[in-house]
Amino acid sequence: MGNVFSQKPLKEIVRENQRMLKKSIRELEKEIRTLETNEKKLIADIKKHAKLNQMGAVKIMAKDLVRTRNYITRFIEMKTHLNAVSLKMQTIKSHDAMATAMKGVTKALTQMNKKINLPGLQKIMAEFMKENEKADITAEMIGDTLDDAMEEEGSAEEEDLIVGQVLDELGVNMSQETPSAPIGNVGKQEAKADEAQESAVSDLEARLQKLK
């Protein structure tokens, strides 16, 4: 025959036991206070009868006083033990809460790992690296183009203006003193610069083609 009553969860069991322990501790505290009151009364009565030289009554009340003090000591010890048990129950409750939390976290991690498609994630990372490299190359090409445009725009006029100012300060007539530059050499230098620029652009375009 199976169990008729369903098993209670550990949290509920701990709560019920702690409730009973607290009730027992309160009852012990009440008894200790009653005994301490009786102890004070007995001491007062012993002093009273001793003054009246009633030693028989004094001896009987002295035994009762010793007995009362022993009970107070025992009840205090019982209260201490019950407090220790209550702390133990609280520790069990904390451990159960921690185990429940760990179980929930483990379940969540298991579900997350099942949903993650590792091959798909690796593919996404590879595509990201590829597109990121393409973006870097494109940015480099745009930057080189802008640098060339900014260098050509107004640079010759600015250079002539600066040279003219320097020569004016030196008192040199540019048309008389400045020797004419060899046109042939300048043309060759410009051609070489154009070839280098075209080579750099071609290299960037080739890298982009490989990434497609």
PDB file of C-alpha atoms in Angstrom:
ATOM      1  CA  MET A   1       0.000   0.000   0.000  1.00  0.00           C
ATOM      2  CA  GLY A   2       1.489   3.290  -1.072  1.00  0.00           C
ATOM      3  CA  ASN A   3       1.705   6.493   0.906  1.00  0.00           C
ATOM      4  CA  VAL A   4      -1.697   8.114   1.319  1.00  0.00           C
ATOM      5  CA  PHE A   5      -0.249  11.490   2.227  1.00  0.00           C
ATOM      6  CA  SER A   6       1.916  13.339  -0.219  1.00  0.00           C
ATOM      7  CA  GLN A   7       5.401  14.146   0.979  1.00  0.00           C
ATOM      8  CA  LYS A   8       5.813  17.758   2.118  1.00  0.00           C
ATOM      9  CA  PRO A   9       8.546  19.888   0.622  1.00  0.00           C
ATOM     10  CA  LEU A  10      11.646  20.418   2.726  1.00  0.00           C
ATOM     11  CA  LYS A  11      10.945  24.134   3.081  1.00  0.00           C
ATOM     12  CA  GLU A  12       7.554  23.433   4.681  1.00  0.00           C
ATOM     13  CA  ILE A  13       9.016  20.800   7.008  1.00  0.00           C
ATOM     14  CA  VAL A  14      11.728  23.200   8.186  1.00  0.00           C
ATOM     15  CA  ARG A  15       9.174  25.964   8.750  1.00  0.00           C
ATOM     16  CA  GLU A  16       6.951  23.717  10.883  1.00  0.00           C
ATOM     17  CA  ASN A  17       9.867  22.499  12.994  1.00  0.00           C
ATOM     18  CA  GLN A  18      11.159  26.012  13.539  1.00  0.00           C
ATOM     19  CA  ARG A  19       7.682  27.065  14.656  1.00  0.00           C
ATOM     20  CA  MET A  20       7.617  24.256  17.234  1.00  0.00           C
ATOM     21  CA  LEU A  21      11.129  25.089  18.415  1.00  0.00           C
ATOM     22  CA  LYS A  22      10.272  28.752  18.936  1.00  0.00           C
ATOM     23  CA  LYS A  23       7.168  27.769  20.890  1.00  0.00           C
ATOM     24  CA  SER A  24       9.215  25.451  23.116  1.00  0.00           C
ATOM     25  CA  ILE A  25      11.825  28.155  23.696  1.00  0.00           C
ATOM     26  CA  ARG A  26       9.130  30.660  24.714  1.00  0.00           C
ATOM     27  CA  GLU A  27       7.671  28.124  27.179  1.00  0.00           C
ATOM     28  CA  LEU A  28      11.107  27.489  28.680  1.00  0.00           C
ATOM     29  CA  GLU A  29      11.731  31.213  29.060  1.00  0.00           C
ATOM     30  CA  LYS A  30       8.399  31.550  30.843  1.00  0.00           C
ATOM     31  CA  GLU A  31       9.297  28.713  33.227  1.00  0.00           C
ATOM     32  CA  ILE A  32      12.728  30.226  33.890  1.00  0.00           C
ATOM     33  CA  ARG A  33      11.161  33.575  34.805  1.00  0.00           C
ATOM     34  CA  THR A  34       8.681  31.812  37.167  1.00  0.00           C
ATOM     35  CA  LEU A  35      11.478  29.877  38.848  1.00  0.00           C
ATOM     36  CA  GLU A  36      13.613  33.013  39.231  1.00  0.00           C
ATOM     37  CA  THR A  37      10.647  34.734  40.915  1.00  0.00           C
ATOM     38  CA  ASN A  38      10.251  31.764  43.279  1.00  0.00           C
ATOM     39  CA  GLU A  39      13.993  31.869  43.983  1.00  0.00           C
ATOM     40  CA  LYS A  40      13.809  35.505  45.102  1.00  0.00           C
ATOM     41  CA  LYS A  41      10.747  34.731  47.308  1.00  0.00           C
ATOM     42  CA  LEU A  42      12.515  31.754  48.884  1.00  0.00           C
ATOM     43  CA  ILE A  43      15.575  33.830  49.693  1.00  0.00           C
ATOM     44  CA  ALA A  44      13.377  36.457  51.320  1.00  0.00           C
ATOM     45  CA  ASP A  45      11.499  33.796  53.343  1.00  0.00           C
ATOM     46  CA  ILE A  46      14.741  32.141  54.455  1.00  0.00           C
ATOM     47  CA  LYS A  47      16.041  35.467  55.767  1.00  0.00           C
ATOM     48  CA  LYS A  48      12.727  36.138  57.506  1.00  0.00           C
ATOM     49  CA  HIS A  49      12.596  32.745  59.307  1.00  0.00           C
ATOM     50  CA  ALA A  50      16.288  32.902  60.148  1.00  0.00           C
ATOM     51  CA  LYS A  51      15.695  36.169  62.001  1.00  0.00           C
ATOM     52  CA  LEU A  52      12.894  34.428  63.916  1.00  0.00           C
ATOM     53  CA  ASN A  53      15.300  31.534  64.674  1.00  0.00           C
ATOM     54  CA  GLN A  54      13.011  29.032  62.946  1.00  0.00           C
ATOM     55  CA  MET A  55      15.841  26.808  61.696  1.00  0.00           C
ATOM     56  CA  GLY A  56      13.641  23.828  60.741  1.00  0.00           C
ATOM     57  CA  ALA A  57      11.721  25.942  58.239  1.00  0.00           C
ATOM     58  CA  VAL A  58      14.986  27.513  57.061  1.00  0.00           C
ATOM     59  CA  LYS A  59      16.474  24.068  56.241  1.00  0.00           C
ATOM     60  CA  ILE A  60      13.361  22.973  54.313  1.00  0.00           C
ATOM     61  CA  MET A  61      13.292  26.214  52.298  1.00  0.00           C
ATOM     62  CA  ALA A  62      17.043  25.936  51.680  1.00  0.00           C
ATOM     63  CA  LYS A  63      16.531  22.518  50.071  1.00  0.00           C
ATOM     64  CA  ASP A  64      13.718  23.993  47.978  1.00  0.00           C
ATOM     65  CA  LEU A  65      16.013  26.878  46.949  1.00  0.00           C
ATOM     66  CA  VAL A  66      18.749  24.451  45.824  1.00  0.00           C
ATOM     67  CA  ARG A  67      16.186  22.432  43.856  1.00  0.00           C
ATOM     68  CA  THR A  68      14.811  25.605  42.213  1.00  0.00           C
ATOM     69  CA  ARG A  69      18.271  26.771  41.181  1.00  0.00           C
ATOM     70  CA  ASN A  70      19.030  23.359  39.674  1.00  0.00           C
ATOM     71  CA  TYR A  71      15.841  23.528  37.610  1.00  0.00           C
ATOM     72  CA  ILE A  72      16.740  27.032  36.409  1.00  0.00           C
ATOM     73  CA  THR A  73      20.151  25.750  35.270  1.00  0.00           C
ATOM     74  CA  ARG A  74      18.599  22.782  33.460  1.00  0.00           C
ATOM     75  CA  PHE A  75      15.992  24.923  31.706  1.00  0.00           C
ATOM     76  CA  ILE A  76      18.685  27.372  30.564  1.00  0.00           C
ATOM     77  CA  GLU A  77      20.696  24.444  29.160  1.00  0.00           C
ATOM     78  CA  MET A  78      17.585  23.120  27.365  1.00  0.00           C
ATOM     79  CA  LYS A  79      16.916  26.567  25.901  1.00  0.00           C
ATOM     80  CA  THR A  80      20.516  26.745  24.639  1.00  0.00           C
ATOM     81  CA  HIS A  81      20.174  23.333  22.963  1.00  0.00           C
ATOM     82  CA  LEU A  82      16.893  24.324  21.315  1.00  0.00           C
ATOM     83  CA  ASN A  83      18.485  27.517  19.961  1.00  0.00           C
ATOM     84  CA  ALA A  84      21.285  25.406  18.487  1.00  0.00           C
ATOM     85  CA  VAL A  85      18.749  23.091  16.852  1.00  0.00           C
ATOM     86  CA  SER A  86      16.882  26.111  15.453  1.00  0.00           C
ATOM     87  CA  LEU A  87      20.109  27.413  13.910  1.00  0.00           C
ATOM     88  CA  LYS A  88      20.731  23.966  12.433  1.00  0.00           C
ATOM     89  CA  MET A  89      17.267  23.985  10.868  1.00  0.00           C
ATOM     90  CA  GLN A  90      17.941  27.439   9.404  1.00  0.00           C
ATOM     91  CA  THR A  91      21.190  26.114   7.918  1.00  0.00           C
ATOM     92  CA  ILE A  92      19.297  23.218   6.314  1.00  0.00           C
ATOM     93  CA  LYS A  93      16.788  25.690   4.874  1.00  0.00           C
ATOM     94  CA  SER A  94      19.611  27.818   3.421  1.00  0.00           C
ATOM     95  CA  HIS A  95      21.281  24.765   1.879  1.00  0.00           C
ATOM     96  CA  ASP A  96      17.977  23.698   0.327  1.00  0.00           C
ATOM     97  CA  ALA A  97      17.471  27.176  -1.144  1.00  0.00           C
ATOM     98  CA  MET A  98      20.996  27.114  -2.569  1.00  0.00           C
ATOM     99  CA  ALA A  99      20.465  23.644  -4.077  1.00  0.00           C
ATOM    100  CA  THR A 100      17.175  24.791  -5.650  1.00  0.00           C
ATOM    101  CA  ALA A 101      18.870  27.855  -7.129  1.00  0.00           C
ATOM    102  CA  MET A 102      21.731  25.764  -8.525  1.00  0.00           C
ATOM    103  CA  LYS A 103      19.236  23.354 -10.047  1.00  0.00           C
ATOM    104  CA  GLY A 104      17.463  26.236 -11.783  1.00  0.00           C
ATOM    105  CA  VAL A 105      20.724  27.700 -13.096  1.00  0.00           C
ATOM    106  CA  THR A 106      21.841  24.284 -14.386  1.00  0.00           C
ATOM    107  CA  LYS A 107      18.538  23.804 -16.193  1.00  0.00           C
ATOM    108  CA  ALA A 108      18.787  27.248 -17.790  1.00  0.00           C
ATOM    109  CA  LEU A 109      22.375  26.621 -18.935  1.00  0.00           C
ATOM    110  CA  THR A 110      21.382  23.242 -20.407  1.00  0.00           C
ATOM    111  CA  GLN A 111      18.546  24.803 -22.397  1.00  0.00           C
ATOM    112  CA  MET A 112      20.801  27.622 -23.604  1.00  0.00           C
ATOM    113  CA  ASN A 113      23.501  25.186 -24.758  1.00  0.00           C
ATOM    114  CA  LYS A 114      20.908  23.161 -26.661  1.00  0.00           C
ATOM    115  CA  LYS A 115      19.687  26.252 -28.493  1.00  0.00           C
ATOM    116  CA  ILE A 116      23.154  27.408 -29.539  1.00  0.00           C
ATOM    117  CA  ASN A 117      24.136  26.161 -33.015  1.00  0.00           C
ATOM    118  CA  LEU A 118      27.928  25.952 -32.806  1.00  0.00           C
ATOM    119  CA  PRO A 119      28.596  25.388 -36.542  1.00  0.00           C
ATOM    120  CA  GLY A 120      26.231  28.252 -37.355  1.00  0.00           C
ATOM    121  CA  LEU A 121      27.996  30.474 -34.830  1.00  0.00           C
ATOM    122  CA  GLN A 122      31.373  29.649 -36.355  1.00  0.00           C
ATOM    123  CA  LYS A 123      30.027  30.511 -39.813  1.00  0.00           C
ATOM    124  CA  ILE A 124      28.722  33.847 -38.537  1.00  0.00           C
ATOM    125  CA  MET A 125      32.106  34.656 -36.990  1.00  0.00           C
ATOM    126  CA  ALA A 126      33.924  33.781 -40.232  1.00  0.00           C
ATOM    127  CA  GLU A 127      31.582  36.009 -42.250  1.00  0.00           C
ATOM    128  CA  PHE A 128      32.012  38.803 -39.730  1.00  0.00           C
ATOM    129  CA  MET A 129      35.808  38.636 -40.003  1.00  0.00           C
ATOM    130  CA  LYS A 130      35.563  38.639 -43.808  1.00  0.00           C
ATOM    131  CA  GLU A 131      33.220  41.640 -43.942  1.00  0.00           C
ATOM    132  CA  ASN A 132      35.274  43.453 -41.323  1.00  0.00           C
ATOM    133  CA  GLU A 133      38.420  43.046 -43.430  1.00  0.00           C
ATOM    134  CA  LYS A 134      36.556  44.295 -46.515  1.00  0.00           C
ATOM    135  CA  ALA A 135      35.412  47.335 -44.561  1.00  0.00           C
ATOM    136  CA  ASP A 136      39.006  48.052 -43.470  1.00  0.00           C
ATOM    137  CA  ILE A 137      40.269  47.843 -47.065  1.00  0.00           C
ATOM    138  CA  THR A 138      37.460  50.086 -48.325  1.00  0.00           C
ATOM    139  CA  ALA A 139      38.198  52.628 -45.599  1.00  0.00           C
ATOM    140  CA  GLU A 140      41.887  52.528 -46.555  1.00  0.00           C
ATOM    141  CA  MET A 141      41.082  53.162 -50.230  1.00  0.00           C
ATOM    142  CA  ILE A 142      38.766  56.037 -49.348  1.00  0.00           C
ATOM    143  CA  GLY A 143      41.393  57.524 -47.042  1.00  0.00           C
ATOM    144  CA  ASP A 144      44.105  57.322 -49.731  1.00  0.00           C
ATOM    145  CA  THR A 145      41.783  58.930 -52.284  1.00  0.00           C
ATOM    146  CA  LEU A 146      40.917  61.774 -49.934  1.00  0.00           C
ATOM    147  CA  ASP A 147      44.577  62.298 -49.087  1.00  0.00           C
ATOM    148  CA  ASP A 148      45.439  62.553 -52.783  1.00  0.00           C
ATOM    149  CA  ALA A 149      42.578  64.938 -53.435  1.00  0.00           C
ATOM    150  CA  MET A 150      43.495  67.177 -50.536  1.00  0.00           C
ATOM    151  CA  GLU A 151      47.128  67.170 -51.569  1.00  0.00           C
ATOM    152  CA  GLU A 152      46.397  68.199 -55.169  1.00  0.00           C
ATOM    153  CA  GLU A 153      43.799  70.834 -54.319  1.00  0.00           C
ATOM    154  CA  GLY A 154      45.514  74.232 -53.889  1.00  0.00           C
ATOM    155  CA  SER A 155      48.859  72.735 -52.872  1.00  0.00           C
ATOM    156  CA  ALA A 156      50.774  74.113 -55.888  1.00  0.00           C
ATOM    157  CA  GLU A 157      49.385  77.631 -55.450  1.00  0.00           C
ATOM    158  CA  GLU A 158      50.161  77.578 -51.730  1.00  0.00           C
ATOM    159  CA  GLU A 159      53.717  76.419 -52.394  1.00  0.00           C
ATOM    160  CA  ASP A 160      54.257  79.193 -54.996  1.00  0.00           C
ATOM    161  CA  LEU A 161      52.906  81.774 -52.544  1.00  0.00           C
ATOM    162  CA  ILE A 162      55.269  80.636 -49.777  1.00  0.00           C
ATOM    163  CA  VAL A 163      58.277  80.577 -52.136  1.00  0.00           C
ATOM    164  CA  GLY A 164      57.388  84.048 -53.367  1.00  0.00           C
ATOM    165  CA  GLN A 165      57.188  85.427 -49.830  1.00  0.00           C
ATOM    166  CA  VAL A 166      60.581  83.961 -48.949  1.00  0.00           C
ATOM    167  CA  LEU A 167      62.206  85.365 -52.071  1.00  0.00           C
ATOM    168  CA  ASP A 168      60.652  88.786 -51.461  1.00  0.00           C
ATOM    169  CA  GLU A 169      62.173  88.821 -47.980  1.00  0.00           C
ATOM    170  CA  LEU A 170      65.562  87.955 -49.480  1.00  0.00           C
ATOM    171  CA  GLY A 171      65.168  90.671 -52.140  1.00  0.00           C
ATOM    172  CA  VAL A 172      65.471  88.176 -54.968  1.00  0.00           C
ATOM    173  CA  ASN A 173      63.520  88.627 -58.174  1.00  0.00           C
ATOM    174  CA  MET A 174      61.953  85.245 -58.957  1.00  0.00           C
ATOM    175  CA  SER A 175      61.936  85.842 -62.707  1.00  0.00           C
ATOM    176  CA  GLN A 176      65.637  86.766 -62.780  1.00  0.00           C
ATOM    177  CA  GLU A 177      67.322  84.635 -60.133  1.00  0.00           C
ATOM    178  CA  THR A 178      65.349  81.429 -60.055  1.00  0.00           C
ATOM    179  CA  PRO A 179      66.680  78.951 -62.603  1.00  0.00           C
ATOM    180  CA  SER A 180      64.143  77.118 -64.676  1.00  0.00           C
ATOM    181  CA  ALA A 181      63.525  73.554 -63.586  1.00  0.00           C
ATOM    182  CA  PRO A 182      64.101  70.787 -66.125  1.00  0.00           C
ATOM    183  CA  ILE A 183      60.654  69.979 -67.460  1.00  0.00           C
ATOM    184  CA  GLY A 184      61.649  66.514 -68.524  1.00  0.00           C
ATOM    185  CA  ASN A 185      62.683  65.418 -65.026  1.00  0.00           C
ATOM    186  CA  VAL A 186      59.521  66.831 -63.487  1.00  0.00           C
ATOM    187  CA  GLY A 187      57.416  64.925 -65.977  1.00  0.00           C
ATOM    188  CA  LYS A 188      59.218  61.674 -65.204  1.00  0.00           C
ATOM    189  CA  GLN A 189      58.736  62.190 -61.451  1.00  0.00           C
ATOM    190  CA  GLU A 190      55.027  62.854 -61.911  1.00  0.00           C
ATOM    191  CA  ALA A 191      54.697  59.744 -64.090  1.00  0.00           C
ATOM    192  CA  LYS A 192      56.433  57.623 -61.455  1.00  0.00           C
ATOM    193  CA  ALA A 193      54.119  58.998 -58.755  1.00  0.00           C
ATOM    194  CA  ASP A 194      51.065  58.201 -60.868  1.00  0.00           C
ATOM    195  CA  GLU A 195      52.323  54.657 -61.484  1.00  0.00           C
ATOM    196  CA  ALA A 196      52.885  54.104 -57.738  1.00  0.00           C
ATOM    197  CA  GLN A 197      49.393  55.369 -56.936  1.00  0.00           C
ATOM    198  CA  GLU A 198      47.812  53.138 -59.590  1.00  0.00           C
ATOM    199  CA  SER A 199      49.778  50.153 -58.265  1.00  0.00           C
ATOM    200  CA  ALA A 200      48.518  50.758 -54.707  1.00  0.00           C
ATOM    201  CA  VAL A 201      44.916  51.052 -55.891  1.00  0.00           C
ATOM    202  CA  SER A 202      45.259  47.878 -57.965  1.00  0.00           C
ATOM    203  CA  ASP A 203      46.626  46.019 -54.933  1.00  0.00           C
ATOM    204  CA  LEU A 204      43.648  47.074 -52.771  1.00  0.00           C
ATOM    205  CA  GLU A 205      41.182  46.098 -55.499  1.00  0.00           C
ATOM    206  CA  ALA A 206      42.856  42.674 -55.795  1.00  0.00           C
ATOM    207  CA  ARG A 207      42.463  42.132 -52.058  1.00  0.00           C
ATOM    208  CA  LEU A 208      38.790  43.030 -52.267  1.00  0.00           C
ATOM    209  CA  GLN A 209      38.276  40.553 -55.133  1.00  0.00           C
ATOM    210  CA  LYS A 210      39.780  37.748 -53.052  1.00  0.00           C
ATOM    211  CA  LEU A 211      37.306  38.449 -50.250  1.00  0.00           C
ATOM    212  CA  LYS A 212      34.251  38.203 -52.522  1.00  0.00           C
TER     213      LYS A 212
END
